[in-house]
Amino acid sequence: MSVLIAPLALGLGVGWLELRHRLRPASPLQLRALEWHVEPSGAEVRISGLLEISNPHPRMEVFVPELRVDPVLLGKSDPSALEISTRIEADHPDEETREDGYWAAYIVKGRKTTRARVKIRLRAADGRNPLDLVDSLWVDVHWLNYGPFGRLPRRQGVLVPLRRPQPLRAEAAEFLTGDGCRVLPLRTHLLGPLDDPIAVMRTYAADLVQPGDVLTIGETPVAVIQNRYRHPSEVEPGMVARQLCRVFHPTSSLATACGMQTLIDLVGPTRVVVAWIGGLLMKLIGIPGGFYRLAGDQARLIDDITGTTPPYDQTIVLGPDQPERLCREAAAELGVDVAIVDVNDLGRVKVLAGSAGCDEALLQRALKPNPAGNANQRTPLVLVRPGTASA
């Protein structure tokens, strides 16, 4: 009888962990940005766009009693000279829009959708063009969900490019010499969920690529384009996350309760606990990295706050979704190999995915010096060309 007690207790413990995880307070509502436009006119810039709120749940009705937007301006100059005004207009399918701009509490019924229209105006009192001071707008959305799960504050951000750099011309390209190759970092605008990754590659690299080249894009830019980031305020660390995060190196993205809880939300508490125990046993017999092997790819790819370019440094960024498919489709579009990579200043190069025939050994040599950088260079694309002779 005593032989059966331990497995039974373990099974009950695992079941309790999973049940508690699945029954945690959560709202089914999803928010995404649609159709944003930027209209510059002298000393004024008008930005308008849609925020769509959808409820995929078949029965649950969820209230949205509050919704507001805080615009954050990004650029290389002081934006304090700019005047900012913001207006939100409810665009519900079954109610008239209020002229006063007041957001009245609204119920999003099961399998229904509603929208909010956002209008932001930038104006320079001294007559300057606001786009000479800023190039990006971070639309910080604060909204409440109210329903059977309780009252949940939500916070999500959308990056709206205000000004885009001109794509580099082939005759102006200055490649850096590498180990048996040449590399060319390509500057883009600050990327976000309003972008399409293949369109970005086509815009900034299509006129530069040649047969035999490999075009790489960072895994974090791909993830933010896919809207795979979340503000820490939306993460509720549980007991498992609070305890397990303490054993990781302080520089790890899993060394905080929110970072660890993000992984748990992706793969479940049971897998994380099993990976931790298995990783510890593997380490005792001299096999490092066991936790990351057992917990899955996302355990290595999660970037906690400060790990990415502003404004995403305030968020937890996940790894990209279906990276192999993206590389395959991008390669077919551009006619050269495409790879998604994770590179840091310590010389670590990880090729997450690549199109068929992609030369990973070439990428290891070319990207080891980290030509794209990990700060604010805004060069998520790097073109790698084999050989050292002039093109």
XYZ file of C-alpha atoms in Angstrom:
391
model
C 0.000 0.000 0.000
C 2.784 2.436 0.918
C 4.349 1.840 -2.496
C 1.268 3.348 -4.130
C 1.053 6.391 -1.864
C 4.005 8.292 -3.345
C 2.877 8.031 -7.022
C -0.687 8.872 -5.991
C 0.454 11.926 -4.050
C 2.624 13.021 -6.978
C -0.276 12.600 -9.389
C -2.589 14.597 -7.150
C 0.027 17.332 -6.800
C 0.510 17.577 -10.543
C -3.247 17.587 -11.091
C -3.674 20.348 -8.527
C -0.980 22.461 -10.231
C -2.560 22.086 -13.647
C -6.100 22.694 -12.371
C -5.073 25.814 -10.503
C -3.237 27.052 -13.595
C -6.183 26.472 -15.911
C -8.699 28.046 -13.529
C -6.676 31.233 -12.931
C -8.549 34.490 -13.635
C -8.376 35.279 -17.332
C -10.351 37.295 -19.830
C -11.052 35.967 -23.324
C -11.012 39.440 -24.888
C -8.353 40.142 -27.513
C -7.215 43.556 -28.711
C -5.422 44.286 -31.977
C -4.601 47.371 -34.005
C -6.012 47.932 -37.504
C -5.695 50.526 -40.277
C -3.486 53.235 -38.792
C -2.738 56.316 -40.871
C -0.266 59.189 -40.506
C -1.101 62.523 -42.172
C 1.606 65.219 -41.875
C 0.711 68.800 -42.705
C 3.317 71.435 -41.928
C 3.525 72.006 -38.190
C 0.860 69.354 -37.506
C 0.668 65.588 -37.789
C -2.577 63.686 -37.436
C -2.545 59.993 -36.556
C -5.696 57.897 -36.677
C -6.382 54.227 -36.251
C -8.653 51.474 -35.071
C -8.424 49.232 -32.025
C -10.487 46.079 -32.442
C -11.731 44.188 -29.382
C -12.986 40.674 -30.038
C -14.502 38.028 -27.781
C -13.873 34.485 -29.109
C -15.711 32.844 -26.181
C -18.997 31.241 -27.284
C -21.027 32.307 -24.232
C -19.168 34.579 -21.825
C -20.088 38.276 -21.890
C -17.335 40.664 -20.852
C -17.632 44.339 -19.912
C -15.149 46.956 -21.055
C -15.897 49.784 -18.593
C -12.761 51.826 -19.304
C -10.429 52.415 -22.238
C -7.833 55.143 -22.590
C -4.709 55.772 -24.628
C -1.416 57.340 -23.542
C 0.723 58.417 -26.534
C 4.500 58.124 -26.067
C 6.746 59.851 -28.622
C 10.055 58.288 -29.656
C 12.946 59.828 -31.548
C 16.414 61.332 -31.179
C 15.259 64.833 -30.168
C 13.403 66.339 -27.225
C 9.659 66.166 -28.047
C 8.614 68.532 -25.243
C 7.984 71.304 -27.794
C 5.118 69.287 -29.251
C 1.511 69.619 -28.160
C -0.364 66.305 -28.058
C -4.125 65.811 -28.090
C -5.888 62.459 -27.977
C -9.478 61.472 -28.643
C -11.153 58.064 -28.473
C -14.484 57.401 -30.165
C -16.438 54.222 -29.498
C -17.386 52.485 -32.736
C -19.777 49.805 -31.455
C -21.867 47.816 -33.948
C -25.089 48.280 -31.961
C -24.743 51.759 -30.415
C -24.382 55.290 -31.758
C -21.049 57.029 -31.286
C -21.089 59.668 -28.560
C -20.135 63.127 -29.762
C -18.414 63.975 -26.470
C -15.874 61.148 -26.826
C -16.876 59.545 -23.508
C -16.186 55.810 -23.342
C -19.356 54.341 -21.847
C -19.108 50.849 -20.311
C -19.795 48.339 -23.064
C -20.548 44.595 -23.081
C -18.732 42.504 -25.678
C -20.921 39.446 -26.102
C -19.709 35.972 -26.998
C -18.220 35.735 -30.498
C -18.781 39.450 -31.070
C -16.444 42.324 -31.898
C -16.346 46.065 -31.288
C -13.950 48.854 -32.145
C -12.506 52.094 -30.821
C -11.326 54.888 -33.120
C -8.221 56.685 -31.885
C -7.254 60.153 -33.081
C -3.972 61.736 -32.008
C -2.720 65.150 -33.091
C 0.854 66.404 -32.794
C 1.480 70.118 -33.182
C 4.639 72.198 -32.887
C 3.901 75.634 -31.450
C 7.043 77.072 -33.053
C 5.996 75.976 -36.532
C 8.517 73.159 -36.917
C 7.613 69.853 -38.531
C 6.941 67.394 -35.671
C 8.540 64.638 -37.755
C 11.871 66.435 -37.436
C 11.711 65.652 -33.704
C 10.101 62.208 -33.517
C 9.857 59.198 -35.804
C 7.665 56.738 -33.902
C 4.577 56.741 -31.712
C 3.946 54.176 -28.991
C 0.199 53.953 -28.403
C -0.034 52.706 -24.807
C -3.552 51.283 -24.369
C -4.991 50.908 -20.857
C -8.311 49.077 -20.658
C -10.370 47.158 -18.123
C -12.062 43.762 -18.496
C -14.898 42.997 -16.100
C -16.731 39.693 -15.880
C -16.907 36.265 -14.193
C -13.128 36.360 -13.714
C -13.274 39.604 -11.733
C -11.868 43.000 -12.672
C -8.697 42.770 -14.753
C -6.618 45.808 -15.746
C -5.078 45.244 -19.190
C -2.218 47.127 -20.823
C -1.082 46.714 -24.411
C 1.013 48.873 -26.707
C 1.028 49.444 -30.455
C 3.968 50.944 -32.347
C 2.990 53.368 -35.134
C 5.870 54.458 -37.429
C 5.640 58.180 -38.182
C 8.677 58.451 -40.438
C 10.558 55.738 -42.344
C 14.153 55.786 -43.600
C 14.777 55.571 -47.320
C 15.822 52.051 -48.387
C 19.552 51.794 -49.040
C 20.518 51.992 -52.720
C 22.834 49.347 -54.140
C 25.454 51.894 -55.200
C 25.607 53.313 -51.673
C 25.956 49.954 -49.897
C 29.150 49.633 -47.834
C 29.661 46.036 -46.770
C 31.720 45.112 -43.715
C 34.427 42.527 -44.261
C 33.977 39.327 -42.290
C 35.443 35.828 -42.089
C 35.142 34.613 -45.666
C 32.134 36.851 -46.242
C 30.824 40.384 -46.227
C 27.920 41.704 -44.193
C 25.597 44.670 -44.586
C 23.349 45.772 -41.696
C 20.156 47.344 -43.060
C 18.404 50.142 -41.212
C 14.600 50.034 -41.064
C 11.899 51.941 -39.244
C 11.008 50.775 -35.746
C 8.991 47.617 -36.336
C 5.726 46.542 -34.733
C 2.467 44.640 -35.233
C 1.316 46.986 -38.006
C 4.127 45.598 -40.190
C 4.411 42.456 -42.289
C 7.820 40.742 -42.017
C 8.073 39.804 -45.685
C 7.011 43.299 -46.753
C 9.733 44.748 -44.507
C 12.376 42.503 -46.106
C 11.140 43.337 -49.585
C 11.149 47.098 -48.919
C 14.625 47.347 -47.426
C 16.513 44.480 -49.107
C 14.914 43.437 -52.404
C 17.065 45.836 -54.482
C 20.271 44.730 -52.757
C 20.166 40.926 -52.713
C 22.094 38.800 -55.183
C 22.108 35.031 -55.843
C 24.011 33.274 -53.081
C 23.197 35.905 -50.424
C 21.533 35.102 -47.125
C 19.195 37.684 -45.603
C 18.805 37.441 -41.833
C 16.273 39.039 -39.516
C 16.408 39.089 -35.732
C 14.058 36.846 -33.793
C 12.842 39.705 -31.575
C 11.728 41.935 -34.487
C 9.812 38.977 -35.925
C 8.154 38.354 -32.559
C 7.022 41.961 -32.073
C 5.639 42.058 -35.617
C 3.644 38.952 -34.672
C 2.352 40.822 -31.586
C 4.082 38.309 -29.300
C 4.852 40.636 -26.413
C 3.042 41.494 -23.216
C 3.325 44.081 -20.494
C 4.400 42.628 -17.100
C 1.266 44.099 -15.508
C -0.734 41.478 -17.424
C 1.300 38.631 -15.911
C 0.165 37.199 -12.562
C 3.062 35.150 -11.086
C 1.991 32.065 -9.179
C 3.723 30.071 -6.470
C 5.713 27.913 -8.912
C 7.052 30.940 -10.814
C 8.008 32.800 -7.639
C 10.004 29.852 -6.317
C 11.666 28.476 -9.444
C 12.852 31.848 -10.779
C 15.169 32.213 -7.775
C 17.517 29.449 -8.934
C 18.325 31.013 -12.325
C 21.265 33.299 -13.044
C 20.329 36.959 -12.443
C 20.906 37.814 -16.118
C 18.466 35.135 -17.294
C 15.024 36.203 -18.527
C 13.637 33.441 -16.297
C 15.179 34.928 -13.156
C 12.099 37.071 -12.466
C 8.677 35.854 -11.397
C 6.989 37.461 -14.412
C 9.520 36.030 -16.863
C 9.095 32.533 -15.423
C 5.302 32.862 -15.307
C 5.328 33.802 -18.990
C 6.998 30.477 -19.763
C 4.510 28.663 -17.513
C 1.629 30.319 -19.346
C 3.051 28.992 -22.617
C 3.917 25.383 -21.712
C 2.136 24.745 -18.399
C 3.419 24.384 -14.819
C 3.896 20.600 -14.983
C 6.369 20.781 -17.869
C 8.311 23.585 -16.183
C 8.580 21.698 -12.883
C 9.571 18.468 -14.660
C 12.136 20.410 -16.727
C 13.575 21.956 -13.574
C 13.921 18.586 -11.824
C 15.259 16.914 -14.959
C 17.668 19.771 -15.599
C 19.001 19.507 -12.049
C 19.581 15.762 -12.405
C 21.303 16.235 -15.767
C 23.539 18.929 -14.291
C 24.610 16.545 -11.514
C 25.963 14.125 -14.126
C 27.691 16.849 -16.123
C 25.077 17.677 -18.779
C 24.391 21.449 -18.847
C 21.330 23.171 -20.301
C 18.932 20.344 -19.423
C 16.160 22.676 -18.283
C 16.040 24.514 -21.615
C 16.024 21.268 -23.589
C 13.129 19.875 -21.578
C 11.139 23.103 -21.256
C 11.152 23.768 -25.011
C 12.426 26.464 -27.377
C 10.462 29.290 -25.783
C 12.461 28.902 -22.562
C 15.530 30.221 -24.409
C 13.721 32.795 -26.528
C 11.776 34.790 -23.920
C 13.261 38.267 -23.412
C 12.367 39.916 -20.118
C 12.144 43.709 -19.741
C 15.281 45.682 -20.728
C 16.193 42.867 -23.118
C 15.024 44.589 -26.305
C 14.944 47.942 -28.112
C 12.650 50.663 -26.677
C 9.695 50.741 -26.359
C 9.706 46.937 -26.138
C 12.185 47.167 -23.252
C 9.105 47.690 -21.057
C 7.576 44.384 -22.173
C 8.241 40.647 -22.099
C 8.854 39.437 -25.649
C 8.243 35.812 -26.619
C 9.946 33.854 -29.359
C 8.537 34.028 -32.906
C 5.717 31.778 -34.071
C 6.262 29.348 -36.986
C 9.723 30.692 -37.908
C 10.395 27.911 -40.460
C 7.297 28.815 -42.420
C 8.225 32.507 -42.488
C 11.738 31.734 -43.782
C 10.352 29.493 -46.488
C 7.817 32.054 -47.680
C 10.287 34.958 -47.511
C 12.905 33.017 -49.494
C 10.363 32.260 -52.212
C 9.438 35.949 -52.373
C 12.998 37.349 -52.441
C 14.827 34.626 -54.347
C 17.590 34.197 -51.720
C 17.940 32.209 -48.506
C 16.389 33.757 -45.410
C 17.145 32.982 -41.764
C 15.795 34.097 -38.388
C 18.637 34.528 -35.912
C 19.316 35.337 -32.280
C 22.663 37.107 -31.824
C 24.209 38.871 -28.835
C 27.329 40.900 -28.051
C 29.045 37.874 -26.497
C 29.475 36.228 -29.882
C 26.590 33.823 -29.432
C 24.792 33.067 -32.702
C 21.707 30.876 -32.837
C 19.938 30.215 -36.101
C 16.317 29.653 -35.111
C 15.161 28.763 -38.588
C 16.300 29.027 -42.167
C 15.060 28.310 -45.649
C 16.112 25.089 -47.368
C 19.840 25.096 -48.159
C 20.665 27.965 -45.801
C 24.397 27.891 -44.930
C 24.421 27.993 -41.115
C 28.221 27.771 -40.932
C 28.415 30.961 -43.007
C 25.975 32.701 -40.676
C 27.936 31.638 -37.603
C 31.086 33.274 -39.016
C 29.338 36.356 -40.369
C 27.204 37.196 -37.336
C 29.615 36.379 -34.507
C 30.755 40.065 -34.278
C 27.063 41.008 -34.021
C 27.021 43.568 -36.871
C 23.386 44.478 -36.143
C 24.089 45.381 -32.513
C 21.741 45.008 -29.551
C 21.035 48.652 -28.753
C 19.133 51.268 -30.778
C 20.803 50.755 -34.150
C 17.465 49.726 -35.699
C 19.184 47.339 -38.112
C 17.149 44.145 -37.672
C 18.107 42.969 -41.173
C 21.626 41.831 -42.055
C 22.571 40.821 -45.583
C 25.330 38.197 -45.672
C 27.285 37.721 -48.893
C 29.816 34.863 -49.293
C 33.351 35.749 -50.373
C 35.392 38.924 -49.982
C 35.675 40.162 -53.579
C 33.876 43.330 -54.597
C 30.346 42.898 -55.943
